[in-house]
Amino acid sequence: MCIRDSNSNVSLLKTSAASAYFWDDFLLDLTSTTFPHSFYSNTYFTFDGTHTNGFDNGKDAYYIGNSVLPGLPTMYSTTGGQKFLRNALPTLNGTVIIPLTINTATAGVFQINPVNLNKLPASACVKLYDVATATLHDLKTGPYSATVSANATT
C-alpha cells in the first residue's frame, strides 16, 4: 500500500506486506509490558552516501508529536536540533552519535528493541547510552529496558 500526495505525487505513507513497519530500515521499537494501553512508537534510521545530516526531502520524516492521544509514549531521534521519526543520514563512517528522546505521561518499564540490525554493516557497533542512569547497553545483545517516570522526557 502507498498513500500519495495528490498535488505532488510524493509518497506519504508506504507499507510493505513483508513487514509490519512503515519502512524497511534499521529501527528502534518502543514497547512496554506495564503501560496500560496499546501504543505504537518507532524511530527509523537509514544510511546512504546520498543522505545529509539535514532534512532530505523524500527520505527523512519529521517527528510532529502526538496531538491525537497526547499521553501515549513517543520516541524520536534528533539531528542538528531537528526531531525525526525517520532519520536519513550519510553512510556510517567512524563514530556516529544520534540522540533519542522518549516522552511518556505514564510511568512504567519500557523496552527499546532493535529491528532489522541486518540493515547496518556487520561491523557496526550499536550501543544505547541512557543519560538518566549512565548505562551503556549493546543493542546487538537484545532490547534495553528502562523505568521511565511519568511526564518525563528522557
PDB file of N, CA and C in Angstrom, residues 25-27 44-53 79 87-99 115-127 140:
ATOM      1  N   ASP A  25      13.848  -0.267   7.190  1.00  0.00           N
ATOM      2  CA  ASP A  25      15.095   0.318   7.683  1.00  0.00           C
ATOM      3  C   ASP A  25      15.485  -0.346   9.001  1.00  0.00           C
ATOM      4  N   PHE A  26      16.694  -0.010   9.474  1.00  0.00           N
ATOM      5  CA  PHE A  26      17.022  -0.293  10.869  1.00  0.00           C
ATOM      6  C   PHE A  26      16.110   0.609  11.690  1.00  0.00           C
ATOM      7  N   LEU A  27      15.515   0.076  12.744  1.00  0.00           N
ATOM      8  CA  LEU A  27      14.651   0.902  13.572  1.00  0.00           C
ATOM      9  C   LEU A  27      14.721   0.476  15.027  1.00  0.00           C
ATOM     10  N   TYR A  44      13.084   5.378  12.940  1.00  0.00           N
ATOM     11  CA  TYR A  44      13.752   4.685  11.847  1.00  0.00           C
ATOM     12  C   TYR A  44      15.051   5.381  11.464  1.00  0.00           C
ATOM     13  N   PHE A  45      16.004   4.566  10.955  1.00  0.00           N
ATOM     14  CA  PHE A  45      17.288   5.094  10.520  1.00  0.00           C
ATOM     15  C   PHE A  45      17.684   4.442   9.208  1.00  0.00           C
ATOM     16  N   THR A  46      18.134   5.246   8.265  1.00  0.00           N
ATOM     17  CA  THR A  46      18.679   4.737   7.024  1.00  0.00           C
ATOM     18  C   THR A  46      19.964   5.495   6.732  1.00  0.00           C
ATOM     19  N   PHE A  47      20.944   4.785   6.204  1.00  0.00           N
ATOM     20  CA  PHE A  47      22.265   5.369   5.970  1.00  0.00           C
ATOM     21  C   PHE A  47      22.654   5.161   4.507  1.00  0.00           C
ATOM     22  N   ASP A  48      23.065   6.249   3.848  1.00  0.00           N
ATOM     23  CA  ASP A  48      23.402   6.175   2.428  1.00  0.00           C
ATOM     24  C   ASP A  48      24.284   7.371   2.091  1.00  0.00           C
ATOM     25  N   GLY A  49      25.157   7.219   1.133  1.00  0.00           N
ATOM     26  CA  GLY A  49      26.059   8.293   0.722  1.00  0.00           C
ATOM     27  C   GLY A  49      25.358   9.501   0.135  1.00  0.00           C
ATOM     28  N   THR A  50      24.089   9.359  -0.265  1.00  0.00           N
ATOM     29  CA  THR A  50      23.355  10.494  -0.832  1.00  0.00           C
ATOM     30  C   THR A  50      22.604  11.299   0.223  1.00  0.00           C
ATOM     31  N   HIS A  51      22.532  10.792   1.454  1.00  0.00           N
ATOM     32  CA  HIS A  51      21.813  11.486   2.526  1.00  0.00           C
ATOM     33  C   HIS A  51      22.720  12.509   3.198  1.00  0.00           C
ATOM     34  N   THR A  52      22.108  13.521   3.818  1.00  0.00           N
ATOM     35  CA  THR A  52      22.859  14.554   4.535  1.00  0.00           C
ATOM     36  C   THR A  52      22.494  14.513   6.020  1.00  0.00           C
ATOM     37  N   ASN A  53      23.138  15.345   6.806  1.00  0.00           N
ATOM     38  CA  ASN A  53      22.795  15.483   8.230  1.00  0.00           C
ATOM     39  C   ASN A  53      21.613  16.416   8.439  1.00  0.00           C
ATOM     40  N   THR A  79      18.745  15.312  15.137  1.00  0.00           N
ATOM     41  CA  THR A  79      19.971  15.627  14.401  1.00  0.00           C
ATOM     42  C   THR A  79      19.915  17.109  14.060  1.00  0.00           C
ATOM     43  N   ASN A  87      15.158   9.085  10.213  1.00  0.00           N
ATOM     44  CA  ASN A  87      16.367   9.884  10.105  1.00  0.00           C
ATOM     45  C   ASN A  87      17.260   9.275   9.026  1.00  0.00           C
ATOM     46  N   ALA A  88      17.345   9.945   7.869  1.00  0.00           N
ATOM     47  CA  ALA A  88      18.208   9.520   6.771  1.00  0.00           C
ATOM     48  C   ALA A  88      19.546  10.228   6.928  1.00  0.00           C
ATOM     49  N   LEU A  89      20.598   9.456   7.150  1.00  0.00           N
ATOM     50  CA  LEU A  89      21.910  10.016   7.450  1.00  0.00           C
ATOM     51  C   LEU A  89      22.956   9.502   6.462  1.00  0.00           C
ATOM     52  N   PRO A  90      24.110  10.203   6.372  1.00  0.00           N
ATOM     53  CA  PRO A  90      25.174   9.736   5.478  1.00  0.00           C
ATOM     54  C   PRO A  90      25.657   8.334   5.864  1.00  0.00           C
ATOM     55  N   THR A  91      26.378   7.704   4.959  1.00  0.00           N
ATOM     56  CA  THR A  91      26.938   6.377   5.194  1.00  0.00           C
ATOM     57  C   THR A  91      27.682   6.349   6.529  1.00  0.00           C
ATOM     58  N   LEU A  92      27.489   5.263   7.280  1.00  0.00           N
ATOM     59  CA  LEU A  92      28.185   5.124   8.557  1.00  0.00           C
ATOM     60  C   LEU A  92      29.684   5.099   8.327  1.00  0.00           C
ATOM     61  N   ASN A  93      30.381   5.975   9.076  1.00  0.00           N
ATOM     62  CA  ASN A  93      31.826   6.060   8.957  1.00  0.00           C
ATOM     63  C   ASN A  93      32.350   6.604  10.276  1.00  0.00           C
ATOM     64  N   GLY A  94      33.018   5.793  11.039  1.00  0.00           N
ATOM     65  CA  GLY A  94      33.509   6.237  12.338  1.00  0.00           C
ATOM     66  C   GLY A  94      32.391   6.249  13.365  1.00  0.00           C
ATOM     67  N   THR A  95      32.542   7.049  14.384  1.00  0.00           N
ATOM     68  CA  THR A  95      31.560   7.130  15.463  1.00  0.00           C
ATOM     69  C   THR A  95      30.445   8.095  15.090  1.00  0.00           C
ATOM     70  N   VAL A  96      29.207   7.615  15.191  1.00  0.00           N
ATOM     71  CA  VAL A  96      28.028   8.438  14.921  1.00  0.00           C
ATOM     72  C   VAL A  96      27.160   8.395  16.172  1.00  0.00           C
ATOM     73  N   ILE A  97      26.871   9.546  16.747  1.00  0.00           N
ATOM     74  CA  ILE A  97      26.025   9.628  17.936  1.00  0.00           C
ATOM     75  C   ILE A  97      24.703  10.255  17.522  1.00  0.00           C
ATOM     76  N   ILE A  98      23.596   9.536  17.802  1.00  0.00           N
ATOM     77  CA  ILE A  98      22.266  10.004  17.430  1.00  0.00           C
ATOM     78  C   ILE A  98      21.424  10.083  18.701  1.00  0.00           C
ATOM     79  N   PRO A  99      21.144  11.281  19.196  1.00  0.00           N
ATOM     80  CA  PRO A  99      20.314  11.402  20.401  1.00  0.00           C
ATOM     81  C   PRO A  99      18.890  10.883  20.169  1.00  0.00           C
ATOM     82  N   VAL A 115      15.391  -3.514  15.550  1.00  0.00           N
ATOM     83  CA  VAL A 115      14.761  -4.296  14.484  1.00  0.00           C
ATOM     84  C   VAL A 115      15.559  -4.052  13.196  1.00  0.00           C
ATOM     85  N   ASN A 116      15.762  -5.094  12.430  1.00  0.00           N
ATOM     86  CA  ASN A 116      16.492  -5.019  11.160  1.00  0.00           C
ATOM     87  C   ASN A 116      17.950  -4.613  11.351  1.00  0.00           C
ATOM     88  N   LEU A 117      18.607  -5.223  12.322  1.00  0.00           N
ATOM     89  CA  LEU A 117      20.037  -4.953  12.502  1.00  0.00           C
ATOM     90  C   LEU A 117      20.822  -5.304  11.241  1.00  0.00           C
ATOM     91  N   ASN A 118      20.274  -6.196  10.428  1.00  0.00           N
ATOM     92  CA  ASN A 118      20.947  -6.584   9.187  1.00  0.00           C
ATOM     93  C   ASN A 118      21.022  -5.432   8.181  1.00  0.00           C
ATOM     94  N   LYS A 119      20.321  -4.337   8.423  1.00  0.00           N
ATOM     95  CA  LYS A 119      20.384  -3.162   7.552  1.00  0.00           C
ATOM     96  C   LYS A 119      21.615  -2.308   7.841  1.00  0.00           C
ATOM     97  N   LEU A 120      22.345  -2.664   8.897  1.00  0.00           N
ATOM     98  CA  LEU A 120      23.567  -1.957   9.259  1.00  0.00           C
ATOM     99  C   LEU A 120      24.767  -2.812   8.857  1.00  0.00           C
ATOM    100  N   PRO A 121      25.941  -2.197   8.660  1.00  0.00           N
ATOM    101  CA  PRO A 121      27.126  -3.013   8.397  1.00  0.00           C
ATOM    102  C   PRO A 121      27.359  -3.986   9.558  1.00  0.00           C
ATOM    103  N   ALA A 122      27.805  -5.190   9.239  1.00  0.00           N
ATOM    104  CA  ALA A 122      28.026  -6.213  10.269  1.00  0.00           C
ATOM    105  C   ALA A 122      28.979  -5.717  11.351  1.00  0.00           C
ATOM    106  N   SER A 123      29.909  -4.848  10.989  1.00  0.00           N
ATOM    107  CA  SER A 123      30.890  -4.348  11.953  1.00  0.00           C
ATOM    108  C   SER A 123      30.373  -3.177  12.786  1.00  0.00           C
ATOM    109  N   ALA A 124      29.169  -2.705  12.502  1.00  0.00           N
ATOM    110  CA  ALA A 124      28.628  -1.535  13.221  1.00  0.00           C
ATOM    111  C   ALA A 124      28.420  -1.856  14.694  1.00  0.00           C
ATOM    112  N   CYS A 125      28.828  -0.936  15.523  1.00  0.00           N
ATOM    113  CA  CYS A 125      28.622  -1.013  16.964  1.00  0.00           C
ATOM    114  C   CYS A 125      27.326  -0.249  17.250  1.00  0.00           C
ATOM    115  N   VAL A 126      26.335  -0.923  17.843  1.00  0.00           N
ATOM    116  CA  VAL A 126      25.030  -0.300  18.063  1.00  0.00           C
ATOM    117  C   VAL A 126      24.770  -0.253  19.562  1.00  0.00           C
ATOM    118  N   LYS A 127      25.139   0.871  20.173  1.00  0.00           N
ATOM    119  CA  LYS A 127      25.020   0.986  21.622  1.00  0.00           C
ATOM    120  C   LYS A 127      24.096   2.133  21.993  1.00  0.00           C
ATOM    121  N   LYS A 140      22.955  -4.991  20.087  1.00  0.00           N
ATOM    122  CA  LYS A 140      23.137  -6.242  19.353  1.00  0.00           C
ATOM    123  C   LYS A 140      22.931  -7.456  20.253  1.00  0.00           C
TER     124      LYS A 140
END
